[in-house]
Amino acid sequence: MLLSEREMAPVADGLANSQFLRDVLAGLQTRPRAIPARWFYDRRGSELFEAITELPEYYPSRTERALLAEHGKEIAAIAGAGRVVVEFGSGSSAKTPLLLSAIEPAAYIPIDISGDFLRESAAALGRSFPSLRIQPLEADFTGPLSLPAAHGAPRLGFFPGSTIGNLVAPAAVDLLRAMAGTLGESALLLIGIDRVKDDKVLVPAYNDASGVTAAFNLNLLHRINRELEGTVPVKAFEHLAHWNDFASRIEMHLRATKDVQFTVAGRPFSLKKGETLHTENSIKYGPRDARVLLRAGGWEPVAEWSDRESLFSLILAAASPMPSAP
Ligand code: TRP
């Protein structure tokens, strides 16, 4: 069952755009220049992201999908039937059927910032699971959320895709703690976390031969031009992805290939040749690192699965009260 648009949480376009403008202006003024990654995801950005997940170089999606398919029964055995599944940043909900068909959920709440995309994905999922209650929520999941009433059912948070790695550690911990608050008592969280590995495998995943990731990154500039009256010369920027070993993260930047000047909403900006705009981090965690991160965020790992090559991990964790004693 799909609720009508009227019943969904309203997020006015104008409001979302003005926050976009504030973030872009602030990001261009600070040094190093950086724009929050959430602004990648307009419709075009969401579509390009889906294309990334199908790339041969992009191992995380297929590895995580295989883990979900292989371990669905074990997940179900721990979670039990009748949970409300809450997915953070659901996008196309491509991995969701694997989970939903394994665990007999009471309802499904997909949360995504890209409204049209969310509604279409929810409608498509509703056709595959006609008797499932589906309640899409258009929202930025890094902000405060109010979920539809719990009906007393315990919740299972679903946070695949190693999106947690797109947040720096303090923000990741804040988000995990906020999720614990949102999901409530007896909640579980099923989270995908990408692992540290050879940079010969890591870097191509963020700089594919066919240029889809480059188009995804550059779409941010097109979006600024489309929505914020920007005059950014997109052709004068190139996609850059590199492994920052000390910070254990892939960094994506947009680099000016020559001196550029442009305006955004009438304000002037300039970059010298070689200067960059930092657009995303993708932090990679070792197995122990990932468990420490979860504990710091109020979640105790109860089961963990990884592929044979240890590329990616899927962790099921239980909401744990913050203990004060050893
Ligand atoms: N969170 C995933 C990752 O870091 C997916 C992702 C987010 C991504 N933004 C991206 C992948 C940009 C490639 C490019 O891998």
Short mmCIF file of C-alpha atoms and ligand atoms in Angstrom, two decimals:
data_model
loop_
_atom_site.label_atom_id
_atom_site.label_comp_id
_atom_site.label_asym_id
_atom_site.label_seq_id
_atom_site.Cartn_x
_atom_site.Cartn_y
_atom_site.Cartn_z
CA MET A 1 0.00 0.00 0.00
CA LEU A 2 1.38 3.36 -1.03
CA LEU A 3 0.20 6.45 0.82
CA SER A 4 -0.78 9.47 -1.24
CA GLU A 5 1.57 12.40 -1.73
CA ARG A 6 -0.57 14.52 0.56
CA GLU A 7 0.24 12.30 3.52
CA MET A 8 4.00 12.49 3.07
CA ALA A 9 6.20 14.85 4.99
CA PRO A 10 6.24 18.09 2.99
CA VAL A 11 9.57 19.63 2.01
CA ALA A 12 9.02 22.77 0.01
CA ASP A 13 11.19 23.02 -3.08
CA GLY A 14 11.93 26.66 -2.36
CA LEU A 15 13.20 25.79 1.09
CA ALA A 16 15.42 22.97 -0.15
CA ASN A 17 16.83 25.29 -2.78
CA SER A 18 17.60 28.08 -0.40
CA GLN A 19 19.51 25.68 1.82
CA PHE A 20 21.31 24.56 -1.34
CA LEU A 21 22.19 28.18 -2.05
CA ARG A 22 23.44 28.78 1.49
CA ASP A 23 25.59 25.65 1.38
CA VAL A 24 27.05 26.49 -2.03
CA LEU A 25 27.84 30.10 -1.12
CA ALA A 26 29.38 29.06 2.21
CA GLY A 27 31.29 26.22 0.51
CA LEU A 28 32.79 28.50 -2.12
CA GLN A 29 33.85 31.03 0.51
CA THR A 30 35.56 28.63 2.94
CA ARG A 31 39.06 27.20 2.42
CA PRO A 32 39.46 24.48 1.40
CA ARG A 33 36.36 24.91 -0.75
CA ALA A 34 33.82 22.16 -0.11
CA ILE A 35 30.15 21.52 -0.84
CA PRO A 36 28.14 18.95 1.15
CA ALA A 37 27.64 15.74 -0.81
CA ARG A 38 23.87 15.66 -0.31
CA TRP A 39 23.52 18.20 -3.15
CA PHE A 40 24.61 15.61 -5.69
CA TYR A 41 21.21 14.03 -5.53
CA ASP A 42 18.82 15.88 -7.78
CA ARG A 43 17.00 13.61 -10.22
CA ARG A 44 19.88 13.56 -12.70
CA GLY A 45 22.36 12.97 -9.88
CA SER A 46 20.28 10.12 -8.48
CA GLU A 47 20.08 8.54 -11.94
CA LEU A 48 23.82 8.90 -12.49
CA PHE A 49 24.42 7.38 -9.08
CA GLU A 50 22.32 4.36 -10.04
CA ALA A 51 24.51 4.01 -13.13
CA ILE A 52 27.61 4.08 -10.90
CA THR A 53 26.28 1.12 -8.94
CA GLU A 54 26.21 -0.93 -12.17
CA LEU A 55 29.80 -0.13 -13.19
CA PRO A 56 32.29 -2.99 -13.42
CA GLU A 57 34.81 -0.96 -11.37
CA TYR A 58 32.29 -0.20 -8.63
CA TYR A 59 32.56 -3.38 -6.52
CA PRO A 60 30.57 -2.19 -3.43
CA SER A 61 27.04 -2.55 -4.83
CA ARG A 62 27.32 -6.03 -6.27
CA THR A 63 29.30 -7.26 -3.26
CA GLU A 64 26.71 -5.95 -0.82
CA ARG A 65 23.85 -7.35 -2.90
CA ALA A 66 25.50 -10.78 -2.86
CA LEU A 67 25.92 -10.57 0.93
CA LEU A 68 22.24 -9.69 1.37
CA ALA A 69 21.17 -12.54 -0.89
CA GLU A 70 23.42 -15.05 0.82
CA HIS A 71 22.70 -14.10 4.42
CA GLY A 72 19.04 -13.04 4.33
CA LYS A 73 17.98 -16.09 6.34
CA GLU A 74 20.50 -15.38 9.10
CA ILE A 75 19.39 -11.75 9.21
CA ALA A 76 15.77 -12.90 9.47
CA ALA A 77 16.63 -15.35 12.24
CA ILE A 78 18.07 -12.56 14.37
CA ALA A 79 15.59 -9.81 13.46
CA GLY A 80 12.41 -11.90 13.56
CA ALA A 81 9.27 -11.12 11.54
CA GLY A 82 7.06 -8.04 11.96
CA ARG A 83 9.63 -5.25 12.08
CA VAL A 84 9.19 -1.88 10.44
CA VAL A 85 12.09 -1.48 8.01
CA VAL A 86 13.39 2.11 7.80
CA GLU A 87 15.84 2.75 4.95
CA PHE A 88 18.07 5.83 5.13
CA GLY A 89 18.83 7.26 1.67
CA SER A 90 16.80 4.64 -0.17
CA GLY A 91 17.45 5.93 -3.73
CA SER A 92 16.14 3.32 -6.16
CA SER A 93 15.58 0.80 -3.33
CA ALA A 94 17.51 -1.66 -5.51
CA LYS A 95 18.79 -3.74 -2.58
CA THR A 96 15.61 -3.54 -0.55
CA PRO A 97 13.73 -6.50 -2.11
CA LEU A 98 16.52 -8.81 -0.96
CA LEU A 99 15.96 -7.73 2.63
CA LEU A 100 12.17 -7.45 2.51
CA SER A 101 11.68 -10.88 1.01
CA ALA A 102 13.91 -12.42 3.68
CA ILE A 103 12.38 -10.90 6.80
CA GLU A 104 8.55 -10.52 6.53
CA PRO A 105 8.40 -6.88 7.64
CA ALA A 106 5.33 -5.10 9.06
CA ALA A 107 5.97 -1.97 6.97
CA TYR A 108 8.66 -0.23 4.93
CA ILE A 109 9.64 3.43 5.31
CA PRO A 110 12.08 4.59 2.61
CA ILE A 111 13.69 7.98 3.32
CA ASP A 112 15.35 9.98 0.54
CA ILE A 113 16.14 13.59 -0.30
CA SER A 114 15.26 13.15 -4.00
CA GLY A 115 11.45 13.32 -3.81
CA ASP A 116 10.28 12.29 -7.27
CA PHE A 117 12.80 9.53 -7.42
CA LEU A 118 11.70 8.32 -3.97
CA ARG A 119 8.03 8.21 -4.95
CA GLU A 120 8.69 6.36 -8.21
CA SER A 121 10.95 3.84 -6.49
CA ALA A 122 8.38 3.31 -3.73
CA ALA A 123 5.62 2.80 -6.30
CA ALA A 124 7.75 0.24 -8.17
CA LEU A 125 8.51 -1.60 -4.95
CA GLY A 126 4.80 -1.57 -4.09
CA ARG A 127 4.12 -3.49 -7.31
CA SER A 128 6.55 -6.23 -6.19
CA PHE A 129 5.22 -6.30 -2.62
CA PRO A 130 1.50 -5.53 -3.06
CA SER A 131 0.48 -6.29 0.52
CA LEU A 132 3.31 -4.37 2.18
CA ARG A 133 2.58 -1.03 3.83
CA ILE A 134 5.02 1.47 2.25
CA GLN A 135 5.31 4.98 3.68
CA PRO A 136 7.91 7.08 1.80
CA LEU A 137 9.40 10.05 3.62
CA GLU A 138 11.03 12.84 1.61
CA ALA A 139 13.74 14.13 3.91
CA ASP A 140 17.44 14.68 4.46
CA PHE A 141 18.19 11.81 6.80
CA THR A 142 21.12 13.67 8.38
CA GLY A 143 18.57 16.10 9.88
CA PRO A 144 15.92 15.44 12.53
CA LEU A 145 13.28 12.96 11.39
CA SER A 146 9.84 12.11 12.57
CA LEU A 147 8.69 8.72 11.42
CA PRO A 148 5.08 7.65 11.00
CA ALA A 149 3.70 6.06 14.21
CA ALA A 150 5.48 2.86 15.20
CA HIS A 151 2.34 0.76 15.85
CA GLY A 152 4.39 -0.82 18.61
CA ALA A 153 6.49 -2.80 16.13
CA PRO A 154 10.25 -2.77 16.65
CA ARG A 155 12.23 -1.24 13.83
CA LEU A 156 15.07 -2.40 11.66
CA GLY A 157 17.15 0.43 10.23
CA PHE A 158 18.69 -0.32 6.83
CA PHE A 159 21.67 1.77 5.77
CA PRO A 160 23.37 0.06 2.84
CA GLY A 161 25.88 1.37 0.30
CA SER A 162 28.53 2.43 2.80
CA THR A 163 26.88 5.84 2.92
CA ILE A 164 28.18 6.10 6.50
CA GLY A 165 31.62 6.44 4.87
CA ASN A 166 30.53 9.69 3.23
CA LEU A 167 30.45 11.34 6.66
CA VAL A 168 33.52 12.37 8.66
CA ALA A 169 33.80 10.55 11.99
CA PRO A 170 32.04 13.07 14.28
CA ALA A 171 29.16 13.42 11.81
CA ALA A 172 28.99 9.64 11.38
CA VAL A 173 28.74 9.15 15.15
CA ASP A 174 26.09 11.88 15.41
CA LEU A 175 24.09 10.21 12.67
CA LEU A 176 24.33 6.74 14.23
CA ARG A 177 23.18 8.16 17.57
CA ALA A 178 20.35 10.06 15.87
CA MET A 179 19.31 6.81 14.14
CA ALA A 180 19.24 5.06 17.50
CA GLY A 181 16.93 7.83 18.75
CA THR A 182 14.73 7.72 15.64
CA LEU A 183 14.45 3.93 15.57
CA GLY A 184 13.68 3.57 19.28
CA GLU A 185 13.71 0.70 21.69
CA SER A 186 14.82 -2.79 20.63
CA ALA A 187 15.89 -1.45 17.24
CA LEU A 188 18.37 -3.18 15.00
CA LEU A 189 20.49 -1.58 12.31
CA LEU A 190 21.73 -3.38 9.20
CA ILE A 191 24.55 -1.31 7.80
CA GLY A 192 26.93 -1.74 4.86
CA ILE A 193 30.48 -0.53 5.44
CA ASP A 194 33.20 -0.55 2.80
CA ARG A 195 36.63 -1.82 3.81
CA VAL A 196 40.17 -0.57 3.42
CA LYS A 197 41.85 -2.28 0.47
CA ASP A 198 44.47 -1.82 -2.22
CA ASP A 199 44.18 1.62 -3.81
CA LYS A 200 44.46 -0.07 -7.20
CA VAL A 201 40.97 -1.42 -6.50
CA LEU A 202 39.67 1.61 -4.62
CA VAL A 203 40.56 4.43 -7.00
CA PRO A 204 39.00 3.03 -10.20
CA ALA A 205 35.74 2.51 -8.28
CA TYR A 206 35.61 6.32 -8.05
CA ASN A 207 37.11 7.07 -11.44
CA ASP A 208 35.65 4.63 -13.93
CA ALA A 209 36.84 4.24 -17.49
CA SER A 210 33.48 5.21 -19.00
CA GLY A 211 33.30 8.53 -17.12
CA VAL A 212 30.03 8.00 -15.26
CA THR A 213 31.50 9.02 -11.90
CA ALA A 214 33.01 12.10 -13.54
CA ALA A 215 29.57 13.01 -14.92
CA PHE A 216 28.05 12.45 -11.48
CA ASN A 217 30.58 14.78 -9.84
CA LEU A 218 30.29 17.43 -12.58
CA ASN A 219 26.49 17.32 -12.39
CA LEU A 220 26.81 19.29 -9.16
CA LEU A 221 28.11 22.24 -11.20
CA HIS A 222 25.32 21.85 -13.76
CA ARG A 223 22.85 21.78 -10.89
CA ILE A 224 24.29 25.03 -9.50
CA ASN A 225 23.86 26.58 -12.94
CA ARG A 226 20.30 25.23 -13.29
CA GLU A 227 18.96 26.00 -9.84
CA LEU A 228 21.07 28.84 -8.47
CA GLU A 229 21.46 31.09 -11.50
CA GLY A 230 25.08 29.94 -11.78
CA THR A 231 27.46 30.75 -14.61
CA VAL A 232 30.01 28.05 -13.73
CA PRO A 233 32.04 27.07 -16.84
CA VAL A 234 31.59 23.34 -16.29
CA LYS A 235 33.94 22.46 -19.18
CA ALA A 236 36.79 24.14 -17.29
CA PHE A 237 36.50 21.59 -14.43
CA GLU A 238 37.64 17.99 -14.22
CA HIS A 239 36.75 15.11 -11.95
CA LEU A 240 39.44 14.02 -9.53
CA ALA A 241 39.42 10.97 -7.21
CA HIS A 242 42.36 10.08 -5.01
CA TRP A 243 43.15 7.89 -2.01
CA ASN A 244 44.12 9.83 1.13
CA ASP A 245 45.82 7.08 3.10
CA PHE A 246 46.27 8.98 6.36
CA ALA A 247 42.57 9.85 6.48
CA SER A 248 41.66 6.38 5.10
CA ARG A 249 39.39 7.85 2.50
CA ILE A 250 38.77 8.37 -1.18
CA GLU A 251 38.37 12.08 -1.87
CA MET A 252 36.45 13.41 -4.83
CA HIS A 253 37.17 16.90 -6.04
CA LEU A 254 36.33 19.12 -8.98
CA ARG A 255 39.52 20.74 -10.25
CA ALA A 256 39.77 23.91 -12.33
CA THR A 257 41.82 23.18 -15.45
CA LYS A 258 42.42 26.92 -15.97
CA ASP A 259 41.76 30.16 -14.06
CA VAL A 260 37.99 30.57 -13.86
CA GLN A 261 35.54 33.25 -12.79
CA PHE A 262 31.81 32.83 -12.40
CA THR A 263 28.80 33.96 -10.40
CA VAL A 264 26.28 32.07 -8.29
CA ALA A 265 23.04 33.94 -7.57
CA GLY A 266 24.87 37.08 -8.64
CA ARG A 267 27.89 36.62 -6.33
CA PRO A 268 31.33 36.48 -7.94
CA PHE A 269 33.80 33.63 -7.36
CA SER A 270 37.12 32.66 -8.87
CA LEU A 271 39.46 29.68 -8.81
CA LYS A 272 43.03 29.55 -10.03
CA LYS A 273 44.08 26.76 -12.35
CA GLY A 274 44.59 23.59 -10.26
CA GLU A 275 42.44 24.71 -7.31
CA THR A 276 39.72 22.30 -6.30
CA LEU A 277 36.28 22.09 -4.85
CA HIS A 278 36.06 19.12 -2.46
CA THR A 279 32.78 17.34 -3.13
CA GLU A 280 32.91 14.02 -1.31
CA ASN A 281 34.75 11.70 1.04
CA SER A 282 34.31 7.96 1.07
CA ILE A 283 35.96 6.70 4.24
CA LYS A 284 37.03 3.06 4.34
CA TYR A 285 37.11 1.07 7.57
CA GLY A 286 39.00 -2.00 8.75
CA PRO A 287 36.81 -4.62 10.50
CA ARG A 288 37.74 -3.44 13.99
CA ASP A 289 37.44 0.23 13.01
CA ALA A 290 33.88 -0.35 11.82
CA ARG A 291 32.84 -2.01 15.06
CA VAL A 292 34.35 0.79 17.14
CA LEU A 293 32.51 3.35 15.02
CA LEU A 294 29.20 1.56 15.58
CA ARG A 295 29.76 1.30 19.34
CA ALA A 296 30.63 5.01 19.47
CA GLY A 297 27.28 5.64 17.80
CA GLY A 298 25.32 3.54 20.30
CA TRP A 299 25.08 0.28 18.35
CA GLU A 300 26.53 -3.05 19.43
CA PRO A 301 27.40 -5.35 16.51
CA VAL A 302 25.69 -8.72 16.83
CA ALA A 303 26.59 -10.29 13.48
CA GLU A 304 28.88 -9.46 10.61
CA TRP A 305 29.27 -10.81 7.10
CA SER A 306 31.90 -10.18 4.48
CA ASP A 307 32.79 -11.57 1.08
CA ARG A 308 35.72 -13.92 0.52
CA GLU A 309 38.00 -11.10 -0.58
CA SER A 310 37.01 -8.97 2.40
CA LEU A 311 35.98 -6.10 0.13
CA PHE A 312 32.83 -5.07 1.95
CA SER A 313 31.05 -5.79 5.22
CA LEU A 314 27.46 -6.02 6.28
CA ILE A 315 26.93 -5.58 10.00
CA LEU A 316 23.80 -6.16 12.05
CA ALA A 317 23.88 -4.17 15.27
CA ALA A 318 21.56 -3.70 18.23
CA ALA A 319 20.68 -0.37 19.82
CA SER A 320 22.60 -0.30 23.07
CA PRO A 321 22.11 2.06 25.95
CA MET A 322 25.25 4.14 26.52
CA PRO A 323 26.98 2.32 29.39
CA SER A 324 28.93 4.36 31.91
CA ALA A 325 30.80 1.45 33.47
CA PRO A 326 33.14 -1.16 31.96
N1 TRP B 1 28.50 5.73 -0.32
C1 TRP B 1 29.00 5.11 -1.51
C2 TRP B 1 30.49 5.28 -1.64
O1 TRP B 1 31.07 6.11 -0.99
C3 TRP B 1 28.32 5.60 -2.71
C4 TRP B 1 28.66 6.96 -3.22
C5 TRP B 1 28.26 8.11 -2.73
C6 TRP B 1 29.46 7.23 -4.34
N2 TRP B 1 28.73 9.10 -3.52
C7 TRP B 1 29.47 8.59 -4.50
C8 TRP B 1 30.13 6.44 -5.24
C9 TRP B 1 30.18 9.19 -5.51
C10 TRP B 1 30.83 7.03 -6.26
C11 TRP B 1 30.86 8.38 -6.40
O2 TRP B 1 31.07 4.54 -2.39
#
